[in-house]
XYZ file of C-alpha atoms in Angstrom:
599
model
C -0.009 -0.101 0.034
C 1.212 3.417 -0.904
C 1.045 6.151 1.462
C 0.883 9.765 0.219
C 1.634 13.027 2.147
C 2.566 10.914 5.596
C 3.732 13.674 7.907
C 3.791 11.723 11.126
C 6.454 9.201 12.575
C 4.220 5.797 12.116
C 5.291 2.046 13.680
C 3.648 0.476 10.836
C 4.979 2.698 7.767
C 8.139 1.716 5.972
C 9.881 4.677 3.856
C 11.947 4.084 0.626
C 14.628 6.703 0.244
C 16.614 6.957 -2.938
C 18.969 9.945 -4.125
C 19.061 11.028 -7.711
C 20.567 13.414 -9.655
C 20.220 13.689 -13.799
C 18.451 10.065 -13.898
C 16.382 10.743 -16.418
C 17.309 7.428 -18.553
C 16.773 4.932 -15.823
C 13.877 6.801 -13.262
C 10.751 5.202 -15.195
C 11.787 1.802 -14.703
C 13.147 2.419 -11.229
C 10.070 4.172 -9.967
C 7.735 1.324 -11.785
C 9.837 -1.565 -9.857
C 9.839 -0.066 -6.582
C 6.140 1.038 -6.664
C 5.384 -2.878 -7.783
C 7.452 -3.725 -4.726
C 5.892 -1.586 -2.147
C 2.291 -2.907 -3.205
C 3.248 -6.353 -2.162
C 4.019 -5.554 1.290
C 1.332 -6.847 3.191
C -0.188 -4.929 6.429
C 2.043 -1.857 6.422
C 2.086 1.389 4.173
C 4.621 2.391 2.786
C 6.369 6.194 1.560
C 8.387 6.460 -1.439
C 10.980 9.504 -1.163
C 13.268 10.573 -3.993
C 15.654 12.937 -2.897
C 16.886 15.155 -6.295
C 20.519 16.218 -6.040
C 20.122 19.174 -8.339
C 19.419 17.515 -11.691
C 19.429 19.341 -14.482
C 17.554 17.097 -16.771
C 14.030 16.109 -16.497
C 14.103 13.852 -13.497
C 11.809 15.910 -11.296
C 9.146 16.016 -14.160
C 8.995 12.804 -14.651
C 8.719 11.819 -11.099
C 5.846 14.205 -10.729
C 3.501 11.880 -12.789
C 3.771 8.919 -10.079
C 2.533 8.832 -6.359
C 5.889 9.753 -4.561
C 7.429 12.458 -2.499
C 10.095 14.755 -4.072
C 12.477 16.189 -1.887
C 14.755 18.944 -3.487
C 18.703 19.011 -1.948
C 21.158 21.638 -3.413
C 23.375 19.199 -4.847
C 26.036 17.830 -2.345
C 26.082 14.538 -2.875
C 24.764 11.367 -2.486
C 25.458 10.619 1.312
C 23.917 14.441 1.873
C 20.774 13.475 -0.444
C 20.382 10.213 1.633
C 20.834 12.304 5.126
C 17.933 14.888 4.175
C 15.888 11.893 3.135
C 16.008 10.210 6.914
C 15.562 13.480 8.277
C 12.114 13.617 6.644
C 10.972 10.093 6.403
C 8.111 9.404 8.791
C 8.680 5.498 8.889
C 10.189 2.948 11.369
C 12.133 1.609 8.806
C 13.961 3.118 5.959
C 15.110 1.405 3.174
C 17.555 2.421 0.156
C 18.723 2.066 -3.418
C 19.917 3.945 -6.123
C 18.075 5.424 -9.213
C 19.738 3.244 -11.980
C 18.403 0.111 -10.559
C 15.405 -2.241 -10.775
C 14.375 -4.160 -8.015
C 12.527 -7.347 -7.768
C 8.966 -7.799 -6.937
C 9.516 -9.154 -3.501
C 12.641 -6.692 -2.716
C 10.867 -4.887 0.173
C 9.010 -7.311 1.530
C 11.951 -9.701 1.884
C 14.159 -6.324 2.940
C 12.101 -5.661 5.900
C 11.514 -9.254 7.107
C 14.673 -9.633 9.416
C 13.455 -6.445 11.431
C 10.737 -8.890 13.083
C 14.073 -9.818 15.505
C 14.174 -6.924 17.790
C 18.103 -7.224 17.767
C 18.385 -6.390 14.072
C 19.081 -2.752 12.923
C 19.890 -3.071 9.427
C 19.111 -5.369 6.327
C 21.271 -5.795 3.848
C 19.968 -7.447 0.267
C 21.979 -9.082 -2.812
C 22.796 -6.773 -5.655
C 23.773 -7.988 -9.280
C 25.411 -5.781 -12.156
C 23.833 -6.316 -15.578
C 26.972 -7.550 -18.175
C 27.619 -4.732 -20.692
C 28.684 -5.002 -24.068
C 32.320 -4.031 -23.208
C 34.833 -6.352 -21.861
C 35.083 -4.228 -18.755
C 31.635 -4.346 -17.759
C 31.275 -8.277 -18.067
C 34.319 -8.558 -16.089
C 32.678 -6.296 -13.149
C 29.365 -8.050 -13.447
C 30.781 -11.692 -13.082
C 32.949 -10.861 -10.350
C 30.159 -9.452 -8.544
C 27.901 -12.456 -9.219
C 31.073 -14.864 -7.656
C 31.030 -12.303 -4.687
C 27.117 -12.731 -4.292
C 27.844 -16.527 -4.789
C 30.495 -16.642 -1.608
C 28.124 -14.285 0.381
C 25.020 -16.545 0.050
C 26.792 -19.803 0.742
C 28.542 -18.549 3.777
C 26.948 -19.976 7.054
C 26.950 -16.470 8.652
C 23.592 -14.695 8.659
C 25.163 -11.395 9.349
C 26.867 -8.732 7.774
C 29.751 -5.949 8.280
C 27.534 -3.326 6.886
C 24.955 -3.004 4.111
C 25.596 -1.550 0.643
C 23.943 1.964 0.239
C 22.514 0.039 -3.450
C 19.999 -2.379 -1.668
C 19.991 -1.822 2.136
C 17.160 -0.906 5.090
C 17.653 0.289 8.482
C 15.789 0.902 11.769
C 15.134 4.641 11.575
C 16.038 5.118 15.172
C 19.120 3.279 15.193
C 20.285 5.606 12.232
C 19.007 8.596 13.687
C 20.701 7.701 17.043
C 23.866 6.874 15.278
C 24.139 10.284 13.460
C 23.281 8.550 9.889
C 24.638 9.409 6.812
C 28.001 12.098 7.338
C 28.218 14.707 4.153
C 31.360 14.131 5.102
C 31.725 11.138 3.102
C 30.809 12.050 -0.754
C 31.525 8.376 -1.286
C 31.543 5.038 0.669
C 28.893 6.399 3.127
C 27.748 3.210 3.624
C 30.873 1.844 5.055
C 30.414 4.813 7.398
C 26.592 3.844 8.135
C 27.526 0.012 8.753
C 30.832 1.241 10.914
C 28.666 3.369 13.192
C 25.726 0.869 13.563
C 27.948 -2.052 14.639
C 30.289 0.056 17.134
C 26.869 0.492 18.646
C 26.360 -3.591 18.985
C 23.696 -3.671 16.278
C 23.320 -6.427 14.067
C 22.644 -6.235 9.966
C 21.126 -9.406 8.723
C 21.512 -10.718 5.112
C 18.006 -10.512 3.279
C 18.810 -13.159 0.942
C 15.857 -12.701 -1.156
C 16.169 -9.034 -1.810
C 17.618 -8.901 -5.224
C 18.444 -5.439 -6.885
C 19.680 -5.119 -10.371
C 22.153 -2.825 -10.917
C 22.508 -0.984 -14.832
C 25.915 -2.066 -16.164
C 28.922 -0.152 -15.840
C 30.443 0.554 -19.304
C 34.151 1.413 -20.491
C 37.550 0.378 -18.596
C 38.031 3.882 -17.095
C 34.661 4.145 -15.823
C 35.788 0.623 -14.070
C 38.997 2.171 -12.755
C 37.938 5.758 -11.764
C 34.866 4.061 -9.572
C 37.357 1.217 -8.006
C 40.079 3.807 -7.639
C 37.392 6.357 -5.669
C 35.835 3.702 -3.654
C 38.923 2.212 -2.475
C 40.374 5.648 -1.120
C 36.970 6.795 0.686
C 36.767 3.058 2.312
C 40.434 3.474 3.538
C 39.734 6.990 4.914
C 36.633 5.354 6.551
C 38.484 2.672 8.159
C 41.714 3.843 8.884
C 40.598 4.347 12.607
C 39.843 0.856 12.699
C 41.778 -1.394 10.572
C 40.779 -5.056 11.941
C 37.553 -4.499 10.383
C 39.120 -4.169 6.513
C 39.127 -7.984 6.518
C 35.913 -8.694 7.063
C 34.694 -5.879 4.628
C 32.932 -7.746 1.712
C 34.046 -5.059 -0.314
C 37.899 -6.090 0.356
C 37.579 -9.296 1.017
C 37.245 -10.268 -2.243
C 40.267 -8.509 -3.514
C 42.939 -7.898 -0.685
C 44.406 -11.001 -1.763
C 45.041 -10.134 -5.663
C 45.846 -6.687 -4.506
C 48.354 -7.809 -2.145
C 50.034 -10.559 -5.175
C 49.914 -7.668 -7.605
C 51.790 -5.397 -5.036
C 54.178 -8.031 -4.454
C 54.803 -8.646 -8.294
C 55.506 -4.749 -8.879
C 57.997 -4.547 -5.967
C 59.959 -7.886 -6.940
C 60.193 -6.216 -10.575
C 61.240 -2.998 -9.083
C 63.876 -4.340 -6.826
C 65.344 -6.164 -9.424
C 65.490 -3.077 -11.990
C 67.518 -1.495 -9.375
C 69.833 -4.739 -8.433
C 73.413 -4.130 -7.921
C 74.400 -7.839 -9.133
C 72.784 -9.994 -11.650
C 71.971 -12.761 -9.258
C 70.000 -11.189 -7.127
C 67.644 -9.456 -10.103
C 67.366 -13.076 -11.662
C 66.289 -14.001 -8.210
C 63.758 -11.324 -7.841
C 62.558 -11.998 -11.200
C 61.612 -15.299 -10.590
C 60.082 -14.600 -7.578
C 57.653 -12.406 -9.532
C 57.150 -14.848 -11.991
C 55.638 -16.956 -9.244
C 53.576 -14.511 -7.598
C 51.954 -13.803 -11.049
C 51.063 -17.182 -11.503
C 49.600 -17.168 -8.347
C 47.800 -14.174 -9.471
C 46.334 -15.510 -12.474
C 45.524 -18.624 -10.842
C 43.670 -16.521 -8.071
C 41.650 -15.446 -11.062
C 40.484 -18.408 -12.478
C 37.417 -18.861 -11.461
C 36.493 -15.560 -12.561
C 38.127 -16.367 -16.217
C 36.107 -19.181 -16.441
C 32.729 -17.858 -16.049
C 33.273 -14.532 -18.024
C 31.406 -14.505 -21.143
C 34.231 -14.086 -23.795
C 36.167 -15.658 -26.161
C 39.340 -17.481 -25.308
C 41.423 -14.812 -27.485
C 39.911 -12.360 -25.019
C 40.964 -13.869 -21.371
C 44.650 -12.487 -21.249
C 42.802 -9.160 -21.643
C 40.274 -9.776 -19.037
C 43.201 -10.611 -17.119
C 44.851 -7.442 -17.885
C 41.565 -5.419 -16.912
C 41.748 -7.489 -13.377
C 45.351 -6.249 -12.898
C 44.662 -3.012 -13.742
C 41.549 -2.805 -11.697
C 43.674 -4.165 -8.315
C 46.250 -1.120 -9.214
C 43.620 0.967 -8.823
C 42.762 -0.798 -5.765
C 45.954 -0.295 -4.188
C 46.410 2.905 -5.054
C 43.089 4.106 -3.907
C 43.998 2.766 -0.355
C 47.171 4.069 -0.069
C 45.582 7.379 -1.299
C 43.013 7.494 1.088
C 45.499 6.604 3.831
C 47.608 9.172 3.311
C 44.896 11.316 2.892
C 43.489 10.417 6.085
C 46.972 11.150 7.596
C 46.910 14.631 6.947
C 43.326 15.499 7.293
C 41.385 16.998 10.167
C 40.501 14.258 12.340
C 44.379 12.643 11.842
C 46.096 15.699 13.340
C 43.399 16.813 15.920
C 44.454 13.110 17.340
C 47.970 13.632 17.691
C 47.886 16.767 19.270
C 45.390 15.478 21.819
C 47.445 12.652 22.270
C 50.645 14.721 23.169
C 49.235 17.311 24.609
C 47.301 15.257 26.876
C 50.670 13.087 27.834
C 52.380 16.524 28.551
C 49.596 17.977 30.665
C 49.087 14.767 32.789
C 52.729 15.200 33.560
C 52.740 18.709 34.286
C 49.503 18.957 36.456
C 50.271 15.729 38.474
C 50.996 17.598 41.494
C 47.861 19.545 41.224
C 46.165 16.083 40.429
C 47.499 14.557 43.984
C 46.381 17.326 45.841
C 42.765 17.155 44.682
C 43.107 13.424 45.453
C 43.969 13.644 48.824
C 41.721 16.811 49.355
C 38.434 14.358 47.973
C 39.742 11.662 50.680
C 39.852 14.235 53.403
C 36.363 15.700 52.413
C 34.196 12.342 52.115
C 36.702 9.627 51.709
C 36.867 7.223 49.167
C 36.593 6.410 46.004
C 38.477 9.317 44.513
C 37.464 9.107 41.056
C 34.341 8.991 39.919
C 33.766 6.525 36.390
C 30.572 6.332 34.512
C 29.349 5.555 30.955
C 28.918 7.687 28.207
C 28.463 7.637 24.263
C 31.406 8.757 22.242
C 32.156 8.343 18.768
C 29.698 6.506 16.532
C 27.814 5.694 19.805
C 30.710 3.761 21.374
C 30.368 3.296 25.410
C 33.495 4.339 27.151
C 34.040 4.841 30.757
C 34.223 8.459 31.552
C 36.468 9.838 34.521
C 36.048 12.460 36.983
C 36.934 13.774 40.318
C 34.405 12.202 42.693
C 31.822 15.681 43.731
C 29.048 13.740 45.239
C 28.551 10.768 47.977
C 28.740 7.378 46.897
C 24.861 6.467 45.393
C 23.808 9.809 44.877
C 21.206 8.332 41.817
C 19.363 5.446 43.979
C 16.400 6.003 41.459
C 17.806 6.350 37.946
C 20.029 9.021 36.310
C 19.258 12.473 37.653
C 19.964 15.816 35.372
C 23.026 17.638 37.524
C 22.254 21.000 37.874
C 24.164 24.155 39.356
C 22.636 24.339 42.716
C 22.513 20.256 42.842
C 21.562 19.416 46.560
C 24.040 16.391 46.133
C 27.257 18.078 45.852
C 29.958 17.673 49.042
C 31.577 20.678 50.143
C 34.829 19.724 48.217
C 32.931 18.620 45.200
C 30.935 21.818 44.919
C 34.432 23.832 45.075
C 35.475 21.598 42.268
C 32.611 22.119 40.144
C 32.814 25.882 39.865
C 36.797 25.701 38.583
C 35.434 22.690 36.626
C 38.644 20.807 38.047
C 36.453 17.891 38.301
C 36.933 17.250 34.833
C 40.867 16.813 35.132
C 41.136 13.069 35.236
C 39.380 13.216 31.687
C 42.701 13.837 30.101
C 43.405 10.210 30.622
C 40.532 10.047 28.311
C 41.701 12.070 25.325
C 44.875 10.222 25.894
C 43.157 6.656 25.269
C 40.998 8.145 22.355
C 37.563 8.133 23.880
C 37.729 12.237 23.893
C 39.211 15.122 22.492
C 40.184 18.716 24.204
C 37.369 19.845 21.861
C 33.879 18.672 20.840
C 30.373 18.011 21.943
C 30.252 17.332 25.468
C 29.510 13.641 26.070
C 25.855 12.285 27.500
C 25.185 9.245 29.027
C 22.799 6.817 26.882
C 19.684 7.670 29.038
C 19.720 11.457 28.088
C 20.852 10.617 24.834
C 17.979 8.332 24.101
C 15.458 11.020 25.507
C 16.394 13.861 23.454
C 17.003 12.012 20.349
C 13.489 11.402 20.540
C 12.938 15.298 21.016
C 15.781 16.464 18.415
C 15.721 14.764 14.963
C 19.217 15.572 14.560
C 20.758 14.697 18.283
C 22.564 11.999 17.265
C 25.097 13.789 14.677
C 26.947 14.612 17.556
C 28.442 11.357 17.389
C 29.853 12.280 14.183
C 33.015 13.622 16.298
C 34.832 12.506 19.819
C 33.164 14.086 22.626
C 35.318 16.624 23.876
C 36.625 18.415 27.363
C 34.967 21.828 26.199
C 33.201 22.719 23.218
C 31.890 25.998 21.082
C 28.720 25.197 23.388
C 30.255 25.609 26.965
C 32.404 28.767 25.871
C 29.034 30.411 24.841
C 27.385 29.746 27.907
C 25.722 26.538 27.533
C 26.682 24.645 30.484
C 25.011 22.234 32.898
C 21.289 23.386 33.458
C 21.270 25.427 30.220
C 19.014 25.426 27.190
C 19.278 21.834 25.101
C 18.274 23.221 22.078
C 20.798 25.721 21.901
C 23.380 23.713 23.060
C 23.048 21.502 20.386
C 22.706 24.147 17.835
C 26.259 25.049 18.813
C 27.353 21.632 18.531
C 26.287 20.964 15.313
C 27.772 24.644 13.964
C 30.859 22.932 15.467
C 30.683 19.422 13.610
C 29.826 21.516 10.405
C 32.476 23.865 10.595
C 35.392 22.175 12.485
C 38.888 22.894 11.784
C 42.068 23.234 13.965
C 41.750 26.728 14.010
C 38.721 26.707 15.118
C 39.765 23.842 17.874
C 42.483 26.820 18.962
C 40.077 29.572 19.237
C 37.463 27.639 21.604
C 40.688 26.287 23.872
C 41.687 30.016 24.142
C 38.329 30.878 25.077
C 38.073 28.349 27.403
C 41.377 29.235 29.241
C 40.336 32.873 29.421
C 36.922 32.224 30.689
C 38.875 29.687 33.487
C 40.776 32.909 34.618
C 38.280 35.229 34.384
C 39.906 37.024 31.173
C 37.684 38.686 28.649
C 38.434 37.986 25.092
C 36.607 39.456 21.994
C 33.620 37.813 21.062
C 34.775 37.044 17.628
C 37.092 34.376 18.744
C 33.917 32.087 19.974
C 31.031 33.488 17.546
C 29.898 31.824 15.118
C 26.710 32.415 12.906
C 24.658 29.382 14.525
C 21.587 28.176 12.324
C 18.179 27.818 14.022
C 17.041 25.162 11.726
C 15.835 21.208 12.430
C 16.251 21.043 16.171
C 12.827 20.609 17.677
C 11.093 17.534 16.130
C 9.146 14.461 16.402
C 6.239 16.231 17.798
C 8.345 18.886 19.731
C 7.332 22.759 19.731
C 9.032 25.289 18.106
C 9.850 26.749 21.158
C 11.810 23.741 22.646
C 13.022 23.538 25.964
C 14.573 26.824 25.861
C 14.797 29.828 23.560
C 17.923 29.173 21.628
C 17.230 32.357 19.444
C 17.518 34.544 22.089
C 20.265 33.119 23.762
C 22.457 33.398 20.600
C 22.228 37.230 20.514
C 22.889 37.727 24.182
C 26.137 38.566 25.369
C 29.222 36.213 25.967
C 28.348 36.879 29.714
C 26.425 33.956 31.272
C 23.194 33.927 29.835
C 20.079 34.412 32.110
C 18.841 30.842 31.855
C 22.361 29.784 33.058
C 21.601 31.508 36.395
C 18.508 29.936 37.063
C 15.521 31.339 35.346
C 15.318 28.716 32.861
C 16.358 25.206 32.985
C 16.051 21.752 31.042
C 12.579 20.476 31.008
C 12.514 17.606 28.658
C 10.234 14.698 30.057
C 11.664 12.107 31.990
C 14.468 14.379 32.998
C 14.874 14.248 37.048
C 16.452 17.405 38.235
C 17.564 17.933 41.913
C 17.684 21.851 42.855
C 18.510 23.237 46.231
C 17.181 26.465 47.069
C 19.291 29.515 48.024
C 17.756 29.377 51.835
C 18.525 25.830 52.395
C 21.833 26.486 50.197
C 22.738 29.087 53.394
C 21.469 27.057 55.776
C 23.390 23.942 55.358
C 26.958 25.356 54.255
C 27.524 21.539 52.924
C 25.816 20.022 49.867
C 25.546 16.471 50.999
C 22.076 14.902 50.157
C 20.065 14.313 53.105
């Protein structure tokens, strides 16, 4: 059943999102196949969403004749278009495919079937590529068929990731992980698979969800795609190399690429050899490796629809393709090493190690003071959500008595009744955060980034703010753009989110330096120019999922407020999200008690 003009999120609704750009030639067949597959889904409605990525042909005009929703995107790439579709989709399950594909009649029904298991967060189908007229396209098609056979013959029902051409995800899990990052113009499906798997979710294999892709004609197009995908995938997996071997994209080619690289190295060393003996030995090794390389493709050469005289040319195409993969992988790793995340991680590790050494006397003094004031333990450890939703244990100096949350998580406020005397002093100077230098050294956190939240509050805020999960695209920070602009502790959640998203969008080493300078200046009470920390923060996309337009606080007014602490930070306005417990001490009681122990 096709849903029209859906406005509300529904558990009985399935959304299908297709990013398209200049797809005039294939869009009619694509729409017809998707509508046919949607009509076969029983007991659930289906909304079909096409996100037009700034097409210049008749794509949008052709889509207007069909019962589908068309969303316009400013042309920032497939990943950004898919993320816009995720933001606008109303279904509890969101399926994805491309505009140059034709899906089978039972595709959608088979793709959503694994979601009866509540532990499944994603599903991956089988994608075929039609053989074209050129030899390169036939090599590509045969290679994909062999890979599909290996996947289907595997006893494992799980996948490491889902190809963007044929995938479905739980909308809640996808949004919680941050969705598709516009920073990844290619290989965005690798990134999403990594996000969901790090969140301990499983991606099931939907064996009967079949999608047929149009042929990739031309050798240059094949090589360009392989170079591009390998480069992007290497950058995605640079932070977790252990996943490369489990990735289906790499598993089918890593042996051939390694053999070919060894052959090239042996030939290069033989050409540079000083003696003929070593040169002949290296050439013999290269010959053996070349034979092994050819044998690794024996199954493909048997299956490829080509004449015997074309088989050497087919092997040459495979060699060029693997060369493109090797070059793309090394290029991607090099770009990652020179990229902002790698440089920032290096600076974080070096700076945190140095500060731990220099501040060790202060850390020892605070530890003794905490013991004298309220006894053991000195440190307080709590689980928080980090990069890509990965759970880590944050370290702080204890500022409250043990067991201060007997009834579940409670939102901490400036006048919290649970603070000890030493804890209140540490909180005023934020000295309780110093042990997080160890988290920065380990790689769980960074000096600058969105502050990490507990899973309980993350779930609450995600239900209220559609873009809350995008904060997980960055490592959480010791300080951030929201904090230096006054959004600390019991302040507006929507205002904090606005600044966090502005930082995620415009992150740079220069912005990090400005935030660190502003943080140090605020700590010592030094005034700094507003230009150091002020950014034009967009007021968009924050309240959602039925939230009011005002949200828990008026972010627009705070954005234009002076740099001094906003009015709501002084107690006139506070977090009012449902389910967030707040313990607040009155000023009169505060003066009488003198010490902030819980009653």
